[in-house]
PDB file of C-alpha atoms and ligand atoms in Angstrom:
ATOM      1  CA  MET A   1      24.125 -24.391 -22.688  1.00 46.00           C
ATOM      2  CA  SER A   2      25.272 -24.838 -25.864  1.00 46.00           C
ATOM      3  CA  ASP A   3      24.760 -22.279 -28.325  1.00 54.00           C
ATOM      4  CA  THR A   4      23.120 -23.650 -30.856  1.00 57.00           C
ATOM      5  CA  HIS A   5      19.663 -25.792 -30.285  1.00 64.00           C
ATOM      6  CA  PRO A   6      18.707 -28.320 -33.331  1.00 66.00           C
ATOM      7  CA  ASP A   7      15.070 -28.444 -32.269  1.00 68.00           C
ATOM      8  CA  LEU A   8      14.877 -24.700 -32.221  1.00 75.00           C
ATOM      9  CA  ASP A   9      15.486 -22.337 -35.308  1.00 79.00           C
ATOM     10  CA  PRO A  10      15.624 -18.131 -34.624  1.00 81.00           C
ATOM     11  CA  LEU A  11      12.144 -17.671 -35.035  1.00 81.00           C
ATOM     12  CA  THR A  12      11.179 -20.063 -33.002  1.00 78.00           C
ATOM     13  CA  ALA A  13      13.918 -19.458 -30.129  1.00 79.00           C
ATOM     14  CA  ALA A  14      12.684 -15.568 -30.186  1.00 80.00           C
ATOM     15  CA  ALA A  15       8.751 -16.605 -29.770  1.00 77.00           C
ATOM     16  CA  LEU A  16       9.665 -18.485 -26.603  1.00 74.00           C
ATOM     17  CA  LEU A  17      11.463 -16.331 -25.146  1.00 78.00           C
ATOM     18  CA  ARG A  18       8.564 -13.564 -25.741  1.00 76.00           C
ATOM     19  CA  PHE A  19       6.556 -16.189 -24.255  1.00 72.00           C
ATOM     20  CA  TYR A  20       8.515 -16.316 -21.501  1.00 72.00           C
ATOM     21  CA  ALA A  21       8.622 -12.437 -20.864  1.00 71.00           C
ATOM     22  CA  ASP A  22       5.008 -12.711 -21.011  1.00 65.00           C
ATOM     23  CA  ALA A  23       4.901 -15.496 -18.133  1.00 63.00           C
ATOM     24  CA  GLY A  24       7.452 -13.924 -16.476  1.00 62.00           C
ATOM     25  CA  VAL A  25      10.037 -15.184 -16.605  1.00 67.00           C
ATOM     26  CA  ASP A  26      12.341 -12.413 -17.360  1.00 67.00           C
ATOM     27  CA  LEU A  27      15.252 -12.728 -14.995  1.00 63.00           C
ATOM     28  CA  PRO A  28      18.597 -15.263 -15.966  1.00 63.00           C
ATOM     29  CA  LEU A  29      18.945 -16.129 -12.368  1.00 59.00           C
ATOM     30  CA  ASP A  30      21.958 -19.145 -13.750  1.00 62.00           C
ATOM     31  CA  GLU A  31      23.538 -20.399 -16.508  1.00 66.00           C
ATOM     32  CA  GLU A  32      22.509 -23.229 -17.066  1.00 70.00           C
ATOM     33  CA  PRO A  33      19.066 -24.897 -16.568  1.00 70.00           C
ATOM     34  CA  HIS A  34      18.289 -26.705 -13.752  1.00 66.00           C
ATOM     35  CA  ASP A  35      15.488 -29.477 -14.136  1.00 68.00           C
ATOM     36  CA  ARG A  36      13.885 -28.024 -10.718  1.00 62.00           C
ATOM     37  CA  LEU A  37      11.327 -30.925 -11.169  1.00 64.00           C
ATOM     38  CA  GLY A  38      13.549 -33.700 -11.244  1.00 70.00           C
ATOM     39  CA  GLU A  39      16.186 -32.470  -8.705  1.00 66.00           C
ATOM     40  CA  ALA A  40      12.598 -32.764  -6.649  1.00 61.00           C
ATOM     41  CA  ARG A  41      11.395 -36.049  -7.649  1.00 66.00           C
ATOM     42  CA  ALA A  42      15.199 -37.480  -6.760  1.00 70.00           C
ATOM     43  CA  VAL A  43      14.505 -36.009  -3.768  1.00 61.00           C
ATOM     44  CA  LEU A  44      11.470 -38.214  -3.744  1.00 61.00           C
ATOM     45  CA  GLU A  45      12.406 -40.806  -4.514  1.00 69.00           C
ATOM     46  CA  ARG A  46      15.135 -41.131  -1.649  1.00 69.00           C
ATOM     47  CA  ALA A  47      13.113 -40.170   0.916  1.00 65.00           C
ATOM     48  CA  PRO A  48      11.239 -43.281   2.842  1.00 60.00           C
ATOM     49  CA  PRO A  49       7.741 -43.398   2.426  1.00 58.00           C
ATOM     50  CA  ALA A  50       5.348 -41.413   5.119  1.00 53.00           C
ATOM     51  CA  ARG A  51       2.665 -42.628   6.861  1.00 53.00           C
ATOM     52  CA  GLU A  52      -0.396 -40.748   5.051  1.00 48.00           C
ATOM     53  CA  ALA A  53      -0.273 -39.317   9.274  1.00 49.00           C
ATOM     54  CA  GLU A  54       2.951 -37.952   8.591  1.00 52.00           C
ATOM     55  CA  ALA A  55       3.018 -36.273   5.696  1.00 48.00           C
ATOM     56  CA  PRO A  56       2.315 -32.331   5.795  1.00 49.00           C
ATOM     57  CA  ARG A  57      -1.012 -31.114   5.197  1.00 49.00           C
ATOM     58  CA  LEU A  58      -2.402 -27.978   3.584  1.00 44.00           C
ATOM     59  CA  GLU A  59      -4.813 -27.039   6.961  1.00 45.00           C
ATOM     60  CA  ALA A  60      -1.148 -27.256   8.779  1.00 55.00           C
ATOM     61  CA  VAL A  61       0.698 -25.120   6.053  1.00 50.00           C
ATOM     62  CA  ALA A  62      -1.781 -22.188   5.293  1.00 65.00           C
ATOM     63  CA  PRO A  63      -1.453 -21.344   8.874  1.00 68.00           C
ATOM     64  CA  ALA A  64       2.109 -20.629   8.927  1.00 71.00           C
ATOM     65  CA  ALA A  65       1.688 -18.521   5.769  1.00 74.00           C
ATOM     66  CA  ALA A  66      -0.533 -16.774   7.570  1.00 76.00           C
ATOM     67  CA  VAL A  67       1.505 -15.632  10.422  1.00 77.00           C
ATOM     68  CA  HIS A  68       4.559 -15.261   8.730  1.00 83.00           C
ATOM     69  CA  ALA A  69       2.676 -12.828   6.929  1.00 88.00           C
ATOM     70  CA  ASP A  70       0.670 -11.078   9.904  1.00 90.00           C
ATOM     71  CA  SER A  71       4.549 -10.827  11.475  1.00 93.00           C
ATOM     72  CA  ALA A  72       5.721  -9.125   8.124  1.00 96.00           C
ATOM     73  CA  VAL A  73       3.081  -6.392   8.935  1.00 97.00           C
ATOM     74  CA  GLN A  74       3.208  -6.053  12.135  1.00 97.00           C
ATOM     75  CA  ASP A  75       7.215  -5.475  11.410  1.00 97.00           C
ATOM     76  CA  ALA A  76       6.554  -2.968   8.830  1.00 98.00           C
ATOM     77  CA  LYS A  77       4.424  -1.239  10.904  1.00 98.00           C
ATOM     78  CA  ARG A  78       7.089  -1.279  13.924  1.00 98.00           C
ATOM     79  CA  ILE A  79       9.839   0.296  11.701  1.00 98.00           C
ATOM     80  CA  ALA A  80       7.633   2.370   9.262  1.00 98.00           C
ATOM     81  CA  ALA A  81       6.373   3.862  12.836  1.00 98.00           C
ATOM     82  CA  GLY A  82      10.249   4.460  13.809  1.00 98.00           C
ATOM     83  CA  CYS A  83      10.799   6.443  10.671  1.00 98.00           C
ATOM     84  CA  GLY A  84      11.374  10.044  11.156  1.00 98.00           C
ATOM     85  CA  ASP A  85      12.139  11.385   8.139  1.00 98.00           C
ATOM     86  CA  LEU A  86      11.880   9.818   4.108  1.00 98.00           C
ATOM     87  CA  ALA A  87      15.062   9.311   4.106  1.00 98.00           C
ATOM     88  CA  ALA A  88      15.498   6.882   6.913  1.00 98.00           C
ATOM     89  CA  LEU A  89      12.007   5.949   5.943  1.00 98.00           C
ATOM     90  CA  LYS A  90      13.511   4.541   2.548  1.00 98.00           C
ATOM     91  CA  ALA A  91      16.310   3.189   4.147  1.00 98.00           C
ATOM     92  CA  ALA A  92      14.576   0.578   6.266  1.00 98.00           C
ATOM     93  CA  MET A  93      12.200  -0.835   3.490  1.00 98.00           C
ATOM     94  CA  ALA A  94      15.726  -1.346   1.750  1.00 98.00           C
ATOM     95  CA  ALA A  95      16.553  -3.589   4.413  1.00 98.00           C
ATOM     96  CA  PHE A  96      12.799  -5.235   4.822  1.00 98.00           C
ATOM     97  CA  GLU A  97      12.979  -8.904   4.399  1.00 97.00           C
ATOM     98  CA  GLY A  98       8.996  -9.293   5.567  1.00 97.00           C
ATOM     99  CA  CYS A  99       7.698  -9.262   1.557  1.00 97.00           C
ATOM    100  CA  MET A 100       9.111 -11.652  -0.871  1.00 95.00           C
ATOM    101  CA  LEU A 101       8.891  -9.216  -4.076  1.00 97.00           C
ATOM    102  CA  LYS A 102      12.117  -8.134  -2.701  1.00 97.00           C
ATOM    103  CA  ARG A 103      14.149 -10.992  -3.173  1.00 96.00           C
ATOM    104  CA  THR A 104      12.953 -11.518  -7.210  1.00 96.00           C
ATOM    105  CA  ALA A 105      12.797  -7.228  -7.385  1.00 97.00           C
ATOM    106  CA  THR A 106      16.156  -5.568  -9.346  1.00 97.00           C
ATOM    107  CA  GLN A 107      15.985  -2.464  -5.503  1.00 98.00           C
ATOM    108  CA  LEU A 108      14.082  -1.077  -4.076  1.00 98.00           C
ATOM    109  CA  VAL A 109      11.447   2.109  -5.923  1.00 98.00           C
ATOM    110  CA  PHE A 110      10.732   4.466  -3.854  1.00 98.00           C
ATOM    111  CA  SER A 111       9.649   7.610  -4.671  1.00 98.00           C
ATOM    112  CA  ALA A 112       9.804  10.154  -8.104  1.00 98.00           C
ATOM    113  CA  GLY A 113       9.457  14.067  -7.529  1.00 98.00           C
ATOM    114  CA  VAL A 114      10.122  16.702  -4.757  1.00 98.00           C
ATOM    115  CA  ALA A 115       8.845  15.157  -1.430  1.00 98.00           C
ATOM    116  CA  GLY A 116       6.919  18.212   0.670  1.00 96.00           C
ATOM    117  CA  SER A 117       4.266  18.776  -2.829  1.00 98.00           C
ATOM    118  CA  ARG A 118       0.855  19.975  -2.586  1.00 98.00           C
ATOM    119  CA  VAL A 119       0.253  16.305  -4.554  1.00 98.00           C
ATOM    120  CA  MET A 120       0.739  13.173  -3.883  1.00 98.00           C
ATOM    121  CA  LEU A 121       0.331   9.995  -6.538  1.00 98.00           C
ATOM    122  CA  VAL A 122       0.480   7.059  -5.665  1.00 98.00           C
ATOM    123  CA  GLY A 123       0.028   4.422  -7.724  1.00 98.00           C
ATOM    124  CA  GLU A 124      -0.022  -0.104  -7.031  1.00 98.00           C
ATOM    125  CA  ALA A 125       3.513  -1.127  -7.758  1.00 98.00           C
ATOM    126  CA  PRO A 126       6.802  -1.499  -9.986  1.00 98.00           C
ATOM    127  CA  GLY A 127       6.396  -2.790 -13.654  1.00 97.00           C
ATOM    128  CA  ALA A 128       9.852  -3.321 -15.759  1.00 96.00           C
ATOM    129  CA  GLU A 129      11.279  -0.394 -16.713  1.00 97.00           C
ATOM    130  CA  GLU A 130      10.640   1.461 -12.687  1.00 98.00           C
ATOM    131  CA  ASP A 131      12.615  -1.681 -11.266  1.00 98.00           C
ATOM    132  CA  ARG A 132      15.190  -0.983 -13.686  1.00 97.00           C
ATOM    133  CA  MET A 133      15.469   2.696 -13.297  1.00 97.00           C
ATOM    134  CA  GLY A 134      14.549   2.540  -9.136  1.00 98.00           C
ATOM    135  CA  GLU A 135      11.939   5.640 -10.352  1.00 98.00           C
ATOM    136  CA  PRO A 136       8.134   5.119 -10.014  1.00 98.00           C
ATOM    137  CA  PHE A 137       6.233   6.013 -13.092  1.00 98.00           C
ATOM    138  CA  VAL A 138       9.052   5.155 -16.087  1.00 98.00           C
ATOM    139  CA  GLY A 139       7.445   3.321 -18.812  1.00 96.00           C
ATOM    140  CA  ARG A 140       4.634   3.853 -21.095  1.00 96.00           C
ATOM    141  CA  SER A 141       2.339   4.387 -18.370  1.00 97.00           C
ATOM    142  CA  GLY A 142       4.326   7.152 -16.653  1.00 98.00           C
ATOM    143  CA  GLN A 143       4.945   8.967 -19.826  1.00 98.00           C
ATOM    144  CA  LEU A 144       1.017   9.599 -20.206  1.00 98.00           C
ATOM    145  CA  LEU A 145       0.935  10.570 -16.400  1.00 98.00           C
ATOM    146  CA  ASP A 146       3.097  12.641 -17.401  1.00 98.00           C
ATOM    147  CA  ARG A 147       0.939  14.365 -20.090  1.00 98.00           C
ATOM    148  CA  MET A 148      -2.259  14.331 -18.038  1.00 97.00           C
ATOM    149  CA  LEU A 149      -0.747  16.279 -15.029  1.00 98.00           C
ATOM    150  CA  ALA A 150       1.457  18.516 -17.114  1.00 98.00           C
ATOM    151  CA  ALA A 151      -2.238  19.636 -18.943  1.00 97.00           C
ATOM    152  CA  ILE A 152      -3.289  20.547 -15.605  1.00 98.00           C
ATOM    153  CA  GLY A 153       0.197  22.724 -14.492  1.00 97.00           C
ATOM    154  CA  LEU A 154       1.793  19.649 -12.598  1.00 98.00           C
ATOM    155  CA  SER A 155       5.161  18.220 -13.155  1.00 98.00           C
ATOM    156  CA  ARG A 156       7.338  14.938 -10.866  1.00 98.00           C
ATOM    157  CA  THR A 157      10.290  17.941 -11.872  1.00 98.00           C
ATOM    158  CA  GLU A 158       8.650  20.699  -9.365  1.00 98.00           C
ATOM    159  CA  ASN A 159       5.266  19.829  -7.608  1.00 97.00           C
ATOM    160  CA  VAL A 160       3.980  16.286  -7.722  1.00 98.00           C
ATOM    161  CA  TYR A 161       5.497  13.528  -4.933  1.00 98.00           C
ATOM    162  CA  ILE A 162       5.181  10.023  -6.094  1.00 98.00           C
ATOM    163  CA  ALA A 163       4.975   6.610  -5.065  1.00 98.00           C
ATOM    164  CA  ASN A 164       3.023   3.068  -5.410  1.00 98.00           C
ATOM    165  CA  VAL A 165       1.980   0.069  -2.584  1.00 98.00           C
ATOM    166  CA  VAL A 166       3.485  -2.231  -2.779  1.00 98.00           C
ATOM    167  CA  PRO A 167       7.441  -0.790  -3.981  1.00 98.00           C
ATOM    168  CA  TRP A 168       8.855  -3.768  -5.244  1.00 98.00           C
ATOM    169  CA  ARG A 169       8.275  -5.039  -9.010  1.00 98.00           C
ATOM    170  CA  PRO A 170       5.575  -8.123  -9.194  1.00 97.00           C
ATOM    171  CA  PRO A 171       6.892 -10.834 -11.406  1.00 95.00           C
ATOM    172  CA  GLY A 172       5.886 -10.625 -15.272  1.00 93.00           C
ATOM    173  CA  ASN A 173       4.120  -7.172 -13.810  1.00 93.00           C
ATOM    174  CA  ARG A 174       0.894  -9.082 -12.136  1.00 96.00           C
ATOM    175  CA  THR A 175      -1.388  -7.363  -9.767  1.00 96.00           C
ATOM    176  CA  PRO A 176       0.629  -7.678  -5.668  1.00 97.00           C
ATOM    177  CA  THR A 177      -1.352  -9.938  -4.005  1.00 97.00           C
ATOM    178  CA  LEU A 178      -3.080  -8.804  -0.677  1.00 96.00           C
ATOM    179  CA  THR A 179      -0.967 -10.302   1.050  1.00 97.00           C
ATOM    180  CA  GLU A 180       1.789  -8.429   0.016  1.00 97.00           C
ATOM    181  CA  MET A 181       0.008  -5.136  -0.680  1.00 98.00           C
ATOM    182  CA  ALA A 182      -1.434  -5.260   3.658  1.00 98.00           C
ATOM    183  CA  VAL A 183       2.834  -6.296   4.027  1.00 98.00           C
ATOM    184  CA  CYS A 184       3.170  -3.043   2.199  1.00 98.00           C
ATOM    185  CA  GLU A 185       1.041  -0.969   3.751  1.00 98.00           C
ATOM    186  CA  PRO A 186       2.745   0.508   6.978  1.00 98.00           C
ATOM    187  CA  PHE A 187       5.184   2.082   4.157  1.00 98.00           C
ATOM    188  CA  ILE A 188       2.945   3.623   1.915  1.00 98.00           C
ATOM    189  CA  ARG A 189       1.017   4.964   4.261  1.00 98.00           C
ATOM    190  CA  ARG A 190       3.859   6.103   7.193  1.00 98.00           C
ATOM    191  CA  GLN A 191       5.404   7.448   2.980  1.00 98.00           C
ATOM    192  CA  ILE A 192       2.173   9.950   2.471  1.00 98.00           C
ATOM    193  CA  GLU A 193       2.404  10.559   6.818  1.00 98.00           C
ATOM    194  CA  LEU A 194       6.088  11.984   6.040  1.00 98.00           C
ATOM    195  CA  ALA A 195       5.517  13.599   2.654  1.00 98.00           C
ATOM    196  CA  ASN A 196       2.253  15.896   4.038  1.00 98.00           C
ATOM    197  CA  PRO A 197       0.673  16.516   0.661  1.00 98.00           C
ATOM    198  CA  ASP A 198      -2.074  18.518   0.413  1.00 98.00           C
ATOM    199  CA  VAL A 199      -4.531  16.216  -1.584  1.00 98.00           C
ATOM    200  CA  LEU A 200      -3.932  12.478  -2.160  1.00 98.00           C
ATOM    201  CA  VAL A 201      -4.262  11.166  -5.511  1.00 98.00           C
ATOM    202  CA  THR A 202      -4.324   7.681  -5.445  1.00 98.00           C
ATOM    203  CA  ILE A 203      -4.422   5.970  -9.313  1.00 98.00           C
ATOM    204  CA  GLY A 204      -5.760   2.272  -9.810  1.00 98.00           C
ATOM    205  CA  ALA A 205      -7.812   0.354  -8.272  1.00 97.00           C
ATOM    206  CA  PRO A 206      -5.623  -1.477  -6.275  1.00 97.00           C
ATOM    207  CA  ALA A 207      -4.565   1.894  -4.861  1.00 98.00           C
ATOM    208  CA  MET A 208      -8.083   3.235  -4.163  1.00 98.00           C
ATOM    209  CA  GLN A 209      -8.772  -0.253  -1.980  1.00 97.00           C
ATOM    210  CA  THR A 210      -5.837  -0.577  -0.069  1.00 98.00           C
ATOM    211  CA  LEU A 211      -5.487   3.312   0.759  1.00 98.00           C
ATOM    212  CA  LEU A 212      -9.143   4.200   0.833  1.00 98.00           C
ATOM    213  CA  GLY A 213     -10.684   1.530   2.010  1.00 97.00           C
ATOM    214  CA  LEU A 214     -13.649   1.333  -0.777  1.00 97.00           C
ATOM    215  CA  LYS A 215     -14.680  -1.546  -2.349  1.00 93.00           C
ATOM    216  CA  ASP A 216     -16.730  -0.753  -5.125  1.00 95.00           C
ATOM    217  CA  GLY A 217     -15.501  -0.731  -8.780  1.00 96.00           C
ATOM    218  CA  ILE A 218     -12.880   2.338  -9.897  1.00 97.00           C
ATOM    219  CA  LEU A 219     -15.366   3.533 -12.511  1.00 97.00           C
ATOM    220  CA  ARG A 220     -17.983   3.866  -9.740  1.00 97.00           C
ATOM    221  CA  VAL A 221     -15.613   5.502  -7.626  1.00 97.00           C
ATOM    222  CA  ARG A 222     -13.290   7.960  -9.293  1.00 98.00           C
ATOM    223  CA  GLY A 223     -13.708  11.232  -9.594  1.00 98.00           C
ATOM    224  CA  LYS A 224     -14.631  11.919  -6.147  1.00 97.00           C
ATOM    225  CA  PHE A 225     -12.865  13.267  -2.846  1.00 98.00           C
ATOM    226  CA  TYR A 226     -12.665  10.937  -0.293  1.00 98.00           C
ATOM    227  CA  ASP A 227     -11.681  11.879   3.560  1.00 98.00           C
ATOM    228  CA  PHE A 228      -8.092   9.931   3.907  1.00 98.00           C
ATOM    229  CA  ASN A 229      -6.261   9.902   7.733  1.00 98.00           C
ATOM    230  CA  THR A 230      -2.881  11.131   6.577  1.00 98.00           C
ATOM    231  CA  GLY A 231      -2.202   9.879  10.612  1.00 97.00           C
ATOM    232  CA  SER A 232      -1.420  14.093  11.389  1.00 96.00           C
ATOM    233  CA  ARG A 233      -4.382  15.165   9.591  1.00 97.00           C
ATOM    234  CA  THR A 234      -6.658  14.586   7.235  1.00 98.00           C
ATOM    235  CA  ILE A 235      -6.722  15.959   3.588  1.00 98.00           C
ATOM    236  CA  PRO A 236      -8.745  15.211   0.640  1.00 98.00           C
ATOM    237  CA  ALA A 237      -8.124  12.283  -1.540  1.00 98.00           C
ATOM    238  CA  LEU A 238      -9.101  11.571  -5.483  1.00 98.00           C
ATOM    239  CA  ALA A 239      -9.012   8.081  -6.600  1.00 98.00           C
ATOM    240  CA  THR A 240      -8.735   7.783 -10.859  1.00 98.00           C
ATOM    241  CA  LEU A 241      -8.168   5.488 -12.977  1.00 98.00           C
ATOM    242  CA  HIS A 242      -4.710   3.899 -14.041  1.00 98.00           C
ATOM    243  CA  PRO A 243      -2.846   5.164 -17.096  1.00 98.00           C
ATOM    244  CA  SER A 244      -2.228   1.400 -17.563  1.00 97.00           C
ATOM    245  CA  TYR A 245      -5.698   1.322 -18.265  1.00 97.00           C
ATOM    246  CA  LEU A 246      -6.567   4.216 -20.135  1.00 98.00           C
ATOM    247  CA  LEU A 247      -3.621   2.650 -22.911  1.00 98.00           C
ATOM    248  CA  ARG A 248      -5.763  -0.279 -22.975  1.00 97.00           C
ATOM    249  CA  ARG A 249      -9.142   1.934 -22.970  1.00 97.00           C
ATOM    250  CA  PRO A 250      -8.525   5.309 -24.324  1.00 97.00           C
ATOM    251  CA  GLU A 251     -11.768   6.126 -24.731  1.00 96.00           C
ATOM    252  CA  HIS A 252     -11.969   6.297 -20.457  1.00 97.00           C
ATOM    253  CA  LYS A 253      -9.203   9.284 -21.258  1.00 97.00           C
ATOM    254  CA  ALA A 254     -12.267  11.847 -21.105  1.00 97.00           C
ATOM    255  CA  PHE A 255     -12.631  10.425 -17.305  1.00 97.00           C
ATOM    256  CA  ALA A 256      -9.020  11.353 -16.615  1.00 97.00           C
ATOM    257  CA  TRP A 257      -9.550  14.574 -17.520  1.00 97.00           C
ATOM    258  CA  ARG A 258     -12.026  15.389 -15.850  1.00 98.00           C
ATOM    259  CA  ASP A 259     -10.414  14.372 -12.721  1.00 98.00           C
ATOM    260  CA  MET A 260      -7.666  16.204 -13.392  1.00 98.00           C
ATOM    261  CA  LYS A 261      -9.736  19.540 -13.590  1.00 98.00           C
ATOM    262  CA  ALA A 262     -11.390  17.835 -10.258  1.00 98.00           C
ATOM    263  CA  LEU A 263      -7.444  17.885  -8.824  1.00 98.00           C
ATOM    264  CA  ARG A 264      -6.853  21.748 -10.240  1.00 98.00           C
ATOM    265  CA  ALA A 265      -9.784  22.836  -8.823  1.00 98.00           C
ATOM    266  CA  LYS A 266      -9.233  21.076  -5.095  1.00 98.00           C
ATOM    267  CA  LEU A 267      -5.607  22.603  -5.459  1.00 97.00           C
ATOM    268  CA  ALA A 268      -6.958  25.437  -6.079  1.00 96.00           C
ATOM    269  CA  ALA A 269      -9.978  25.557  -3.501  1.00 94.00           C
ATOM    270  CA  THR A 270      -7.669  24.523  -0.404  1.00 88.00           C
ATOM    271  CA  SER A 271      -4.972  27.022  -1.033  1.00 77.00           C
ATOM    272  CA  ILE A 272      -7.165  29.915  -0.818  1.00 59.00           C
ATOM    273  CA  SER A 273      -8.996  28.491   3.092  1.00 52.00           C
ATOM    274  CA  GLN A 274      -4.591  28.440   3.812  1.00 49.00           C
TER     275      GLN A 274
HETATM  276  N1  URA B   1       2.658   1.179 -12.587  1.00 63.45           N
HETATM  277  C1  URA B   1       1.930   1.495 -11.355  1.00 63.45           C
HETATM  278  O1  URA B   1       1.252   1.222 -10.989  1.00 63.45           O
HETATM  279  N2  URA B   1       3.223   1.706 -11.049  1.00 63.45           N
HETATM  280  C2  URA B   1       4.674   2.108 -11.468  1.00 63.45           C
HETATM  281  O2  URA B   1       5.062   2.832 -10.880  1.00 63.45           O
HETATM  282  C3  URA B   1       4.601   2.463 -13.272  1.00 63.45           C
HETATM  283  C4  URA B   1       3.848   1.565 -13.032  1.00 63.45           C
END
């Protein structure tokens, strides 16, 4: 690609780059641009015309994708069940090829904080900063999460363990699809069982829906405790708002503060009864 483009002044080029980044195109894959549409057109033009009966039909393709997803879920269940500790689980997830997000992510984002803490938080999926650093919740929303935790005496350096439902960054920070979450679910469930917290906190709607199976909106279910079966025992699970939502809707921070106080009270109550 030449250094200057006859039609692009620096301001237009910067606006175009911003547009690409917002659209999720944030990874250079090659030095030279490729005209993928032109390449596909050339292949089609070379191919003999298909009779209608031979052309691939959606009904034939869609079940194939469903079968692939189902076998990825079965693989994930089998692999996760075979991991005896968090280090083995992390290695198995890093080697897992069943989730397409791995192909576009920089790396696996497995966990932050102290494994074995009484509190485990589970978010949705890594963003750009987490993808770069390899650690959950290190971007702007992570900083807000740290302040929320600090308000009740919790910190990822001492007494909290953090992970995500999906450990690879979805391109452009989009919400993971239901299929992506279903494929990754056996891993996060096993991660919770192995980390063995006393209280689970789901952060945001996708984590709440995946782990607690609740269908209502997050504003209705937040702030309450639900039973969560880790596989070894039943623990209380609290659904709360996602800090990136709170950055957009600061007027709802009061709800999050109530949730943090409920978490603090639950921790105090369960440590007395143990
Ligand atoms: N949002 C999440 O849900 N998880 C992260 O790790 C970062 C942002």
